[in-house]
Every structure is written in structure tokens, then in C-alpha cells.
Amino acid sequence: MEQQAFEETQDTPVNDSAHVKPYAGYVGLDVHKDSIAVAVAYAGREAPESLGTIPNTKKAVAKLVDRLYSEKKTFLLCYEAGPCGYTLYQNLTAMGMDCQVVAPPRNEKIKTDRRDALRLARLLRAGELVEVWVPDQEQEAVRDLCRCRADFQAQQQKLRQQLNAFVLRHGHHWPTKRKRWTQKHLEWLEMLDFPYEYQSEVRDEYIAAVRLSSSRMIDLDQKLGQILQEWSWAPLAYSLMALRGFDQLSAVTLLSELGDISRFGSPNQLMGYLGLVPCVYSSGAHRRTGGVTQAGNRHARQVLVESAWCYRFPARQTAYMNRKAESASAYAQAIAWKAQKRLCGRYRQLIAAGKNQKVVCVAIARELTGFVWDIVCHEKTRIGRIAKET
């Protein structure tokens, strides 16, 4: 739960325009499943004051909004990103309130709901909180489907590992150089002999679970294909599929996790958001760099790193790549070929320099992010221009 909240919080800084509007007060909400602690910091230097705790229901939130409106003042509300999602944000904005979902501030030694709400109100008034990008409902629905598939894939890998471990414990193993989880492999597993009948039943239960997980994966892939045909961001996904290492799943996952990539002013901002830039420790004349920060959205970062592995082979145009790029624009195809020549050469160059293969792959993923940013920003501008002309 904490990891998911951390992923949602690493975004671009709060827009300074949020504080241009003259707010009379700044309201901090410490949100939990059943309750919401409320505090307000009025404009000025007075200490924030607690407004108590309300139930986490739509009716109670509406009463809070009426209470704030009764003062005939404008307020800016905020709460921390977390497991409760964006429902409260959507309810407050629908009621006409200005609201932000923000990154959780640094933890303090003494922590209570009341203190958290007071701290949020104080930091919001000072403009020291980082605002989180909130997806619309369509975007969140596609992202939920992609994460569901990723969860089932992890379960499938775990089941396969458990089945392999079970048969290995009893002296059976599939030849190393032969491909696993084909029909022949499953038939071989079903023909294995065990001393006791209930051991064969254990084997059958494992195989049934593996088959069921594979069936689920196929169904979800088909569902993603149907959604892609109806999704408003489908043209961007097709353009990303022109890149080497990107298929339907990776393109949809990346867009559903990152949302509007054009909100990043430069590729460097996107790389920093994805945690693909190195840590820097600097003090006086001493400066040391470490590994990548691994901040931000791990699902999007995983997609890019997995795609980067494909650039370890020489640059080439294959029939499969051409089929993937059929629906992409000419600009996206040109950038994809430019990226392939650049990154394949870069991979060989870094390997020849003696760099670790995993480190090289992350470096390729960082550069690949720049090409992704370029394609999405260009295609988004082109699609917007076409929409205006029509």
C-alpha cells in the first residue's frame, strides 16, 4: 500500500499558478477509509486550526463544503495520495471546490491524524507540497486493466516456479535447452510418475492452476485489444508501437501509467519522474553519483527497461517491426528508426567499455524515454491540429 502511494506521488511540482488565486484559507485533509481529519490554515501567519474529524462519506464531505462556503471565502483543499485513490478529489471538484492530491510530506516522530491535517494545511499555505497528476476515469480504467494483467502475470510466474520446484524435488527436470511451457512440456509434466497417488494429484492441481492463469492472460490480452480500438489515446499507442521493443501491451501500459506526457516540459523531466536519473551527493567540492533514483512510477519504468533489452541486437527492419508500425505516422516511424540506430549502437559501445549489462540496459531505457517523449508530444500536437481543422 505504501509502495503504491509512493508511485503515485512522484510527479511534477505544484503549479505556481495554484497560489496566484487569492485563497482565504488552505484546508488539509488526512484521509482514511472511515474518517477524514480536517484542518485549515487561514491566509497570514496564524497557526493552523483543527476543524475536527468527519466520516469519509459523500454526505459528510458535502456538509464540510457547505460549512466552508458559509464563510463566503475561497479555500484550496488538499490530501495525500494513498490507497483511497481519487474518489474524494472527484467529489470535491464536482462540488466546485479547488482541490489537489499531493505527495506525502516527510514523516515526523509524532504522528496523529490531527497533526497530519494541521501540517498539510500549513505546508499547502506555504506552497511546499508537490501536486500529483490525477487521471480521468477512462485513463484510470485502462490503467487498472493493465495492472490487473501485470498481477496475473506475476501469479503465473509464481505458479510455474512452484510447479518446477515440485517436480525437481522428485528428480524430474525438463532439458535446459528446450523451451518450457509449450504443449509438449505440459504433456511431459502430465506423464510423470510419482510414488504416491496424491503426489500425482498435487502435480495435476499445479498444472490446472498454470493452465487457468494462461487462459486469464489470453482473455486480458484480447480485452486490451478491444479497448485499444475504442480508446481516445489509441493513435498515441499506435505511434509508440513503431519503436523497437514496444508492442500493444507495453504502449498501452506506458500511456495509462504516465497519462499526458506532454505535461513534462522536457525529456529530462520525464526521465527524473521515472527514476531513471542517477542519485547525486554533493557537498562543497565533493560530488559523487550513485545508482538511479528509482523514484516515480515503477510500472512505467519496468516497461521501458524491458523494452530496452531489445536494443542489444543490431539495428534492422524486420517484417514484425513493419507490421507493428503500420498504424503509426510517418514521423513516428522515422523517429523509431532513428532511435533504433542510436540505441543499438549505444548498447554495443557501453558493453565494449566494460559496463555491466544491467547498467547498460537502464542507460538505454533512459535514452529511450527521450524518444518516447518526442513521439508523444509531436503526435499529440498533430492530432490536436487535425481536430481543429475538422
Short mmCIF file of C-alpha atoms in Angstrom, two decimals:
data_model
loop_
_atom_site.label_atom_id
_atom_site.label_comp_id
_atom_site.label_asym_id
_atom_site.label_seq_id
_atom_site.Cartn_x
_atom_site.Cartn_y
_atom_site.Cartn_z
CA MET A 1 0.00 0.00 0.00
CA GLU A 2 2.80 2.41 0.87
CA GLN A 3 4.65 1.47 -2.32
CA GLN A 4 1.59 2.22 -4.45
CA ALA A 5 1.15 5.58 -2.74
CA PHE A 6 4.82 6.38 -3.37
CA GLU A 7 4.46 5.58 -7.07
CA GLU A 8 1.51 7.94 -7.43
CA THR A 9 3.26 10.83 -5.73
CA GLN A 10 6.35 11.31 -7.86
CA ASP A 11 5.17 13.94 -10.30
CA THR A 12 5.98 17.40 -11.50
CA PRO A 13 6.00 20.17 -8.86
CA VAL A 14 2.88 22.04 -7.88
CA ASN A 15 1.99 24.63 -10.45
CA ASP A 16 2.76 28.07 -9.10
CA SER A 17 -0.46 29.34 -10.66
CA ALA A 18 -2.33 27.45 -7.94
CA HIS A 19 -1.30 30.16 -5.47
CA VAL A 20 -1.96 33.10 -7.78
CA LYS A 21 -5.64 32.81 -6.97
CA PRO A 22 -6.32 34.64 -3.66
CA TYR A 23 -7.39 31.89 -1.28
CA ALA A 24 -8.68 32.88 2.12
CA GLY A 25 -7.62 29.57 3.62
CA TYR A 26 -5.88 26.28 2.93
CA VAL A 27 -7.55 23.08 4.11
CA GLY A 28 -5.60 19.91 4.88
CA LEU A 29 -7.46 16.58 4.82
CA ASP A 30 -5.94 13.49 6.42
CA VAL A 31 -7.96 10.82 4.62
CA HIS A 32 -8.59 7.29 5.89
CA LYS A 33 -11.01 4.56 4.92
CA ASP A 34 -13.60 5.56 7.54
CA SER A 35 -12.67 9.10 8.58
CA ILE A 36 -11.17 12.40 7.46
CA ALA A 37 -9.32 14.75 9.83
CA VAL A 38 -9.77 18.38 8.76
CA ALA A 39 -7.58 21.42 9.48
CA VAL A 40 -7.47 24.91 7.98
CA ALA A 41 -4.66 27.46 7.73
CA TYR A 42 -6.04 30.92 7.02
CA ALA A 43 -4.02 33.35 4.94
CA GLY A 44 -1.39 35.04 7.06
CA ARG A 45 0.92 33.76 9.77
CA GLU A 46 -1.57 32.39 12.29
CA ALA A 47 -1.15 28.76 13.30
CA PRO A 48 -3.47 26.28 11.56
CA GLU A 49 -6.54 25.20 13.49
CA SER A 50 -8.25 21.83 13.57
CA LEU A 51 -11.85 21.50 12.38
CA GLY A 52 -12.24 18.02 13.85
CA THR A 53 -12.88 14.68 12.17
CA ILE A 54 -15.70 13.79 9.80
CA PRO A 55 -16.81 10.42 8.39
CA ASN A 56 -15.39 9.53 4.99
CA THR A 57 -18.75 9.65 3.23
CA LYS A 58 -20.05 11.78 0.39
CA LYS A 59 -22.73 13.28 2.65
CA ALA A 60 -20.23 14.32 5.32
CA VAL A 61 -17.92 15.83 2.70
CA ALA A 62 -20.85 17.80 1.27
CA LYS A 63 -21.57 19.18 4.77
CA LEU A 64 -17.93 20.23 5.07
CA VAL A 65 -18.15 22.04 1.75
CA ASP A 66 -21.34 23.82 2.87
CA ARG A 67 -19.58 24.82 6.10
CA LEU A 68 -16.67 26.31 4.17
CA TYR A 69 -18.96 28.11 1.72
CA SER A 70 -20.92 29.57 4.64
CA GLU A 71 -17.88 31.76 5.40
CA LYS A 72 -18.18 33.22 1.88
CA LYS A 73 -14.48 32.66 1.25
CA THR A 74 -12.49 30.64 -1.23
CA PHE A 75 -10.47 27.67 0.01
CA LEU A 76 -7.87 25.36 -1.50
CA LEU A 77 -8.11 21.78 -0.23
CA CYS A 78 -5.54 19.01 -0.39
CA TYR A 79 -4.96 15.46 0.78
CA GLU A 80 -2.13 12.95 0.43
CA ALA A 81 -2.04 10.38 -2.35
CA GLY A 82 -2.72 6.94 -0.94
CA PRO A 83 -4.84 3.80 -1.11
CA CYS A 84 -8.14 5.74 -1.07
CA GLY A 85 -7.47 6.85 -4.65
CA TYR A 86 -9.03 9.88 -6.34
CA THR A 87 -12.70 9.50 -5.37
CA LEU A 88 -12.53 12.33 -2.83
CA TYR A 89 -10.80 14.58 -5.38
CA GLN A 90 -13.51 13.88 -7.96
CA ASN A 91 -16.29 14.56 -5.43
CA LEU A 92 -14.76 17.86 -4.27
CA THR A 93 -14.10 19.16 -7.77
CA ALA A 94 -17.65 18.19 -8.77
CA MET A 95 -18.86 20.38 -5.89
CA GLY A 96 -16.89 23.34 -7.26
CA MET A 97 -14.02 23.22 -4.76
CA ASP A 98 -10.36 23.69 -5.68
CA CYS A 99 -8.54 20.53 -4.62
CA GLN A 100 -5.10 18.99 -5.03
CA VAL A 101 -3.76 15.49 -4.43
CA VAL A 102 -0.25 15.91 -3.06
CA ALA A 103 2.81 13.80 -2.31
CA PRO A 104 3.06 12.75 1.34
CA PRO A 105 5.46 15.04 3.24
CA ARG A 106 8.33 13.63 5.24
CA ASN A 107 7.18 11.68 8.30
CA GLU A 108 7.60 13.18 11.74
CA LYS A 109 8.38 11.47 15.05
CA ILE A 110 4.92 12.16 16.48
CA LYS A 111 2.09 11.24 14.14
CA THR A 112 -1.63 11.63 14.68
CA ASP A 113 -4.45 12.34 12.27
CA ARG A 114 -4.97 15.80 13.77
CA ARG A 115 -1.27 16.70 13.47
CA ASP A 116 -1.17 15.39 9.89
CA ALA A 117 -4.12 17.56 8.86
CA LEU A 118 -2.59 20.64 10.52
CA ARG A 119 0.74 20.01 8.83
CA LEU A 120 -0.90 19.59 5.42
CA ALA A 121 -2.76 22.88 5.81
CA ARG A 122 0.43 24.68 6.86
CA LEU A 123 2.53 23.27 4.02
CA LEU A 124 -0.21 23.91 1.47
CA ARG A 125 -0.36 27.56 2.53
CA ALA A 126 3.43 27.78 2.18
CA GLY A 127 3.35 26.19 -1.29
CA GLU A 128 5.74 23.41 -0.25
CA LEU A 129 3.67 20.42 -1.37
CA VAL A 130 4.08 18.53 -4.65
CA GLU A 131 0.88 18.10 -6.62
CA VAL A 132 0.07 14.72 -8.16
CA TRP A 133 -1.34 14.38 -11.66
CA VAL A 134 -4.85 12.91 -11.40
CA PRO A 135 -6.04 10.68 -14.29
CA ASP A 136 -9.56 10.92 -15.63
CA GLN A 137 -11.91 7.98 -15.18
CA GLU A 138 -11.22 6.49 -18.63
CA GLN A 139 -7.47 6.69 -18.05
CA GLU A 140 -7.76 5.09 -14.63
CA ALA A 141 -9.93 2.28 -16.01
CA VAL A 142 -7.35 1.38 -18.67
CA ARG A 143 -4.58 1.56 -16.09
CA ASP A 144 -6.50 -0.76 -13.76
CA LEU A 145 -6.81 -3.32 -16.55
CA CYS A 146 -3.07 -3.13 -17.32
CA ARG A 147 -2.19 -3.54 -13.64
CA CYS A 148 -4.62 -6.46 -13.37
CA ARG A 149 -2.78 -8.19 -16.21
CA ALA A 150 0.58 -7.47 -14.55
CA ASP A 151 -0.71 -9.00 -11.29
CA PHE A 152 -1.92 -12.13 -13.07
CA GLN A 153 1.39 -12.40 -14.91
CA ALA A 154 3.24 -12.32 -11.58
CA GLN A 155 0.90 -15.04 -10.28
CA GLN A 156 1.52 -17.11 -13.40
CA GLN A 157 5.30 -16.87 -12.95
CA LYS A 158 4.94 -17.87 -9.31
CA LEU A 159 2.79 -20.90 -10.18
CA ARG A 160 5.24 -22.04 -12.84
CA GLN A 161 8.11 -21.69 -10.39
CA GLN A 162 6.25 -23.74 -7.78
CA LEU A 163 5.46 -26.48 -10.30
CA ASN A 164 9.08 -26.62 -11.48
CA ALA A 165 10.28 -26.82 -7.88
CA PHE A 166 7.81 -29.63 -7.11
CA VAL A 167 8.91 -31.89 -9.97
CA LEU A 168 12.60 -31.11 -9.35
CA ARG A 169 12.29 -32.23 -5.72
CA HIS A 170 11.27 -35.64 -7.05
CA GLY A 171 14.13 -35.99 -9.54
CA HIS A 172 12.45 -34.73 -12.71
CA HIS A 173 13.59 -31.81 -14.83
CA TRP A 174 12.93 -30.59 -18.35
CA PRO A 175 16.05 -30.31 -20.60
CA THR A 176 17.64 -26.88 -20.16
CA LYS A 177 17.93 -26.07 -23.87
CA ARG A 178 14.31 -26.92 -24.67
CA LYS A 179 11.56 -24.32 -24.42
CA ARG A 180 9.25 -24.61 -21.44
CA TRP A 181 5.50 -24.21 -21.09
CA THR A 182 4.75 -25.44 -24.58
CA GLN A 183 2.13 -28.12 -25.20
CA LYS A 184 4.87 -30.79 -25.24
CA HIS A 185 6.23 -29.55 -21.92
CA LEU A 186 2.81 -29.73 -20.28
CA GLU A 187 2.20 -33.21 -21.71
CA TRP A 188 5.56 -34.32 -20.29
CA LEU A 189 4.55 -32.97 -16.87
CA GLU A 190 1.25 -34.86 -17.01
CA MET A 191 3.06 -38.16 -17.77
CA LEU A 192 5.47 -38.01 -14.82
CA ASP A 193 5.27 -40.87 -12.30
CA PHE A 194 5.28 -40.39 -8.53
CA PRO A 195 5.41 -42.95 -5.70
CA TYR A 196 2.05 -41.95 -4.26
CA GLU A 197 -1.22 -41.11 -5.93
CA TYR A 198 -1.77 -37.90 -4.00
CA GLN A 199 1.56 -36.62 -5.30
CA SER A 200 0.15 -37.01 -8.80
CA GLU A 201 -2.91 -35.10 -7.64
CA VAL A 202 -0.65 -32.30 -6.40
CA ARG A 203 1.00 -32.22 -9.83
CA ASP A 204 -2.39 -32.07 -11.54
CA GLU A 205 -3.52 -29.20 -9.31
CA TYR A 206 -0.41 -27.22 -10.18
CA ILE A 207 -0.89 -27.85 -13.91
CA ALA A 208 -4.56 -26.85 -13.73
CA ALA A 209 -3.60 -23.60 -11.98
CA VAL A 210 -0.95 -22.86 -14.64
CA ARG A 211 -3.43 -23.51 -17.45
CA LEU A 212 -6.03 -21.28 -15.80
CA SER A 213 -3.52 -18.45 -15.40
CA SER A 214 -2.55 -18.75 -19.07
CA SER A 215 -6.21 -18.61 -20.08
CA ARG A 216 -6.67 -15.46 -17.98
CA MET A 217 -3.70 -13.82 -19.67
CA ILE A 218 -5.10 -14.56 -23.13
CA ASP A 219 -8.50 -13.14 -22.16
CA LEU A 220 -6.93 -9.95 -20.79
CA ASP A 221 -4.80 -9.50 -23.91
CA GLN A 222 -7.91 -9.78 -26.05
CA LYS A 223 -9.69 -7.26 -23.82
CA LEU A 224 -6.77 -4.83 -24.20
CA GLY A 225 -7.01 -5.18 -27.96
CA GLN A 226 -10.72 -4.31 -27.87
CA ILE A 227 -10.13 -1.32 -25.60
CA LEU A 228 -7.33 -0.04 -27.80
CA GLN A 229 -9.75 0.24 -30.73
CA GLU A 230 -12.08 2.46 -28.67
CA TRP A 231 -9.56 4.34 -26.50
CA SER A 232 -9.21 8.06 -27.15
CA TRP A 233 -5.43 7.72 -26.85
CA ALA A 234 -5.20 4.87 -29.36
CA PRO A 235 -3.35 6.98 -32.01
CA LEU A 236 -0.58 7.68 -29.48
CA ALA A 237 -0.35 3.98 -28.60
CA TYR A 238 -0.06 3.01 -32.28
CA SER A 239 2.70 5.59 -32.73
CA LEU A 240 4.67 4.18 -29.78
CA MET A 241 4.36 0.69 -31.25
CA ALA A 242 6.68 1.83 -34.05
CA LEU A 243 9.52 1.79 -31.50
CA ARG A 244 11.55 -1.37 -31.18
CA GLY A 245 10.61 -3.26 -28.03
CA PHE A 246 7.09 -1.79 -27.87
CA ASP A 247 4.04 -3.90 -28.54
CA GLN A 248 0.36 -3.31 -27.80
CA LEU A 249 0.68 -4.12 -24.10
CA SER A 250 3.75 -2.00 -23.40
CA ALA A 251 2.39 1.01 -25.32
CA VAL A 252 -0.98 0.95 -23.54
CA THR A 253 0.64 0.35 -20.15
CA LEU A 254 3.07 3.25 -20.56
CA LEU A 255 0.39 5.71 -21.65
CA SER A 256 -2.10 4.62 -18.99
CA GLU A 257 0.55 4.97 -16.26
CA LEU A 258 2.07 8.27 -17.39
CA GLY A 259 -1.02 9.96 -18.79
CA ASP A 260 -0.40 13.20 -20.66
CA ILE A 261 3.35 13.02 -21.27
CA SER A 262 3.29 16.47 -22.87
CA ARG A 263 2.87 17.95 -19.36
CA PHE A 264 6.60 17.37 -18.92
CA GLY A 265 8.47 20.35 -20.31
CA SER A 266 11.48 18.30 -21.44
CA PRO A 267 12.66 14.68 -21.70
CA ASN A 268 14.87 15.26 -18.66
CA GLN A 269 11.82 15.96 -16.51
CA LEU A 270 10.21 12.72 -17.69
CA MET A 271 13.42 10.78 -17.00
CA GLY A 272 13.55 12.22 -13.49
CA TYR A 273 9.90 11.38 -12.89
CA LEU A 274 10.55 7.77 -13.91
CA GLY A 275 13.54 7.48 -11.58
CA LEU A 276 15.98 6.80 -14.43
CA VAL A 277 18.45 9.54 -13.47
CA PRO A 278 21.39 8.91 -11.09
CA CYS A 279 21.44 9.97 -7.46
CA VAL A 280 23.81 12.87 -6.74
CA TYR A 281 25.56 13.50 -3.42
CA SER A 282 27.26 16.90 -3.40
CA SER A 283 28.82 18.86 -0.56
CA GLY A 284 31.34 21.61 -1.15
CA ALA A 285 33.99 20.41 -3.55
CA HIS A 286 32.93 16.77 -3.19
CA ARG A 287 30.47 15.29 -5.67
CA ARG A 288 29.51 11.65 -6.04
CA THR A 289 26.88 9.98 -8.21
CA GLY A 290 25.14 6.75 -7.35
CA GLY A 291 22.59 4.46 -8.93
CA VAL A 292 19.33 5.62 -10.42
CA THR A 293 16.82 7.11 -8.01
CA GLN A 294 14.05 4.57 -8.85
CA ALA A 295 11.53 7.24 -7.90
CA GLY A 296 8.15 7.60 -9.52
CA ASN A 297 6.05 5.05 -11.34
CA ARG A 298 7.65 1.60 -11.25
CA HIS A 299 5.17 0.11 -13.76
CA ALA A 300 6.17 2.61 -16.45
CA ARG A 301 9.85 2.25 -15.58
CA GLN A 302 9.60 -1.54 -15.87
CA VAL A 303 8.06 -1.25 -19.35
CA LEU A 304 10.92 0.95 -20.55
CA VAL A 305 13.64 -1.26 -19.08
CA GLU A 306 12.11 -4.39 -20.60
CA SER A 307 11.84 -2.65 -23.98
CA ALA A 308 15.46 -1.52 -23.72
CA TRP A 309 16.64 -5.15 -23.73
CA CYS A 310 15.60 -5.42 -27.39
CA TYR A 311 18.31 -2.97 -28.39
CA ARG A 312 21.11 -5.41 -27.58
CA PHE A 313 20.70 -6.76 -31.11
CA PRO A 314 21.89 -4.93 -34.26
CA ALA A 315 19.55 -2.37 -35.81
CA ARG A 316 17.35 -3.85 -38.54
CA GLN A 317 13.93 -3.61 -40.12
CA THR A 318 12.05 -6.89 -39.80
CA ALA A 319 8.63 -7.91 -41.06
CA TYR A 320 7.32 -7.96 -37.48
CA MET A 321 8.50 -4.39 -36.82
CA ASN A 322 6.95 -3.20 -40.06
CA ARG A 323 3.62 -4.79 -39.13
CA LYS A 324 3.69 -3.10 -35.72
CA ALA A 325 4.37 0.29 -37.31
CA GLU A 326 1.63 0.09 -39.95
CA SER A 327 -0.76 2.34 -37.99
CA ALA A 328 1.94 4.79 -36.87
CA SER A 329 2.53 8.13 -38.57
CA ALA A 330 5.48 8.72 -40.87
CA TYR A 331 7.10 10.92 -38.22
CA ALA A 332 6.81 8.19 -35.57
CA GLN A 333 8.31 5.62 -37.93
CA ALA A 334 11.22 7.93 -38.73
CA ILE A 335 11.92 8.60 -35.03
CA ALA A 336 11.65 4.88 -34.26
CA TRP A 337 14.30 4.04 -36.87
CA LYS A 338 16.50 6.87 -35.61
CA ALA A 339 16.11 5.55 -32.06
CA GLN A 340 16.94 2.02 -33.13
CA LYS A 341 20.18 3.03 -34.85
CA ARG A 342 21.19 5.27 -31.95
CA LEU A 343 20.38 2.89 -29.09
CA CYS A 344 21.68 -0.31 -30.70
CA GLY A 345 25.00 1.41 -31.32
CA ARG A 346 25.00 2.89 -27.83
CA TYR A 347 24.42 -0.53 -26.30
CA ARG A 348 27.39 -2.08 -28.09
CA GLN A 349 29.54 0.93 -27.21
CA LEU A 350 28.81 0.67 -23.48
CA ILE A 351 29.26 -3.10 -23.42
CA ALA A 352 32.61 -2.72 -25.17
CA ALA A 353 33.62 -0.23 -22.48
CA GLY A 354 33.15 -2.96 -19.86
CA LYS A 355 29.91 -1.74 -18.34
CA ASN A 356 27.59 -4.17 -16.55
CA GLN A 357 24.81 -5.40 -18.84
CA LYS A 358 22.04 -4.38 -16.44
CA VAL A 359 23.52 -0.91 -16.00
CA VAL A 360 23.72 -0.56 -19.77
CA CYS A 361 20.07 -1.60 -20.13
CA VAL A 362 18.95 1.09 -17.69
CA ALA A 363 21.04 3.67 -19.55
CA ILE A 364 19.36 2.63 -22.81
CA ALA A 365 15.95 2.89 -21.13
CA ARG A 366 16.79 6.46 -20.06
CA GLU A 367 17.62 7.47 -23.63
CA LEU A 368 14.59 5.60 -24.96
CA THR A 369 12.45 7.80 -22.70
CA GLY A 370 13.55 10.84 -24.73
CA PHE A 371 12.33 9.26 -27.98
CA VAL A 372 9.03 8.33 -26.33
CA TRP A 373 8.57 11.93 -25.18
CA ASP A 374 9.34 13.23 -28.67
CA ILE A 375 6.84 10.93 -30.41
CA VAL A 376 4.00 11.54 -27.96
CA CYS A 377 4.41 15.33 -27.90
CA HIS A 378 4.59 15.54 -31.70
CA GLU A 379 1.63 13.21 -32.26
CA LYS A 380 -0.48 14.96 -29.63
CA THR A 381 0.14 18.30 -31.34
CA ARG A 382 -0.62 16.84 -34.76
CA ILE A 383 -3.86 15.21 -33.60
CA GLY A 384 -4.95 18.45 -31.93
CA ARG A 385 -4.27 20.40 -35.11
CA ILE A 386 -6.26 17.93 -37.21
CA ALA A 387 -9.16 18.11 -34.73
CA LYS A 388 -9.26 21.91 -35.03
CA GLU A 389 -9.23 21.79 -38.82
CA THR A 390 -12.12 19.36 -38.92
#
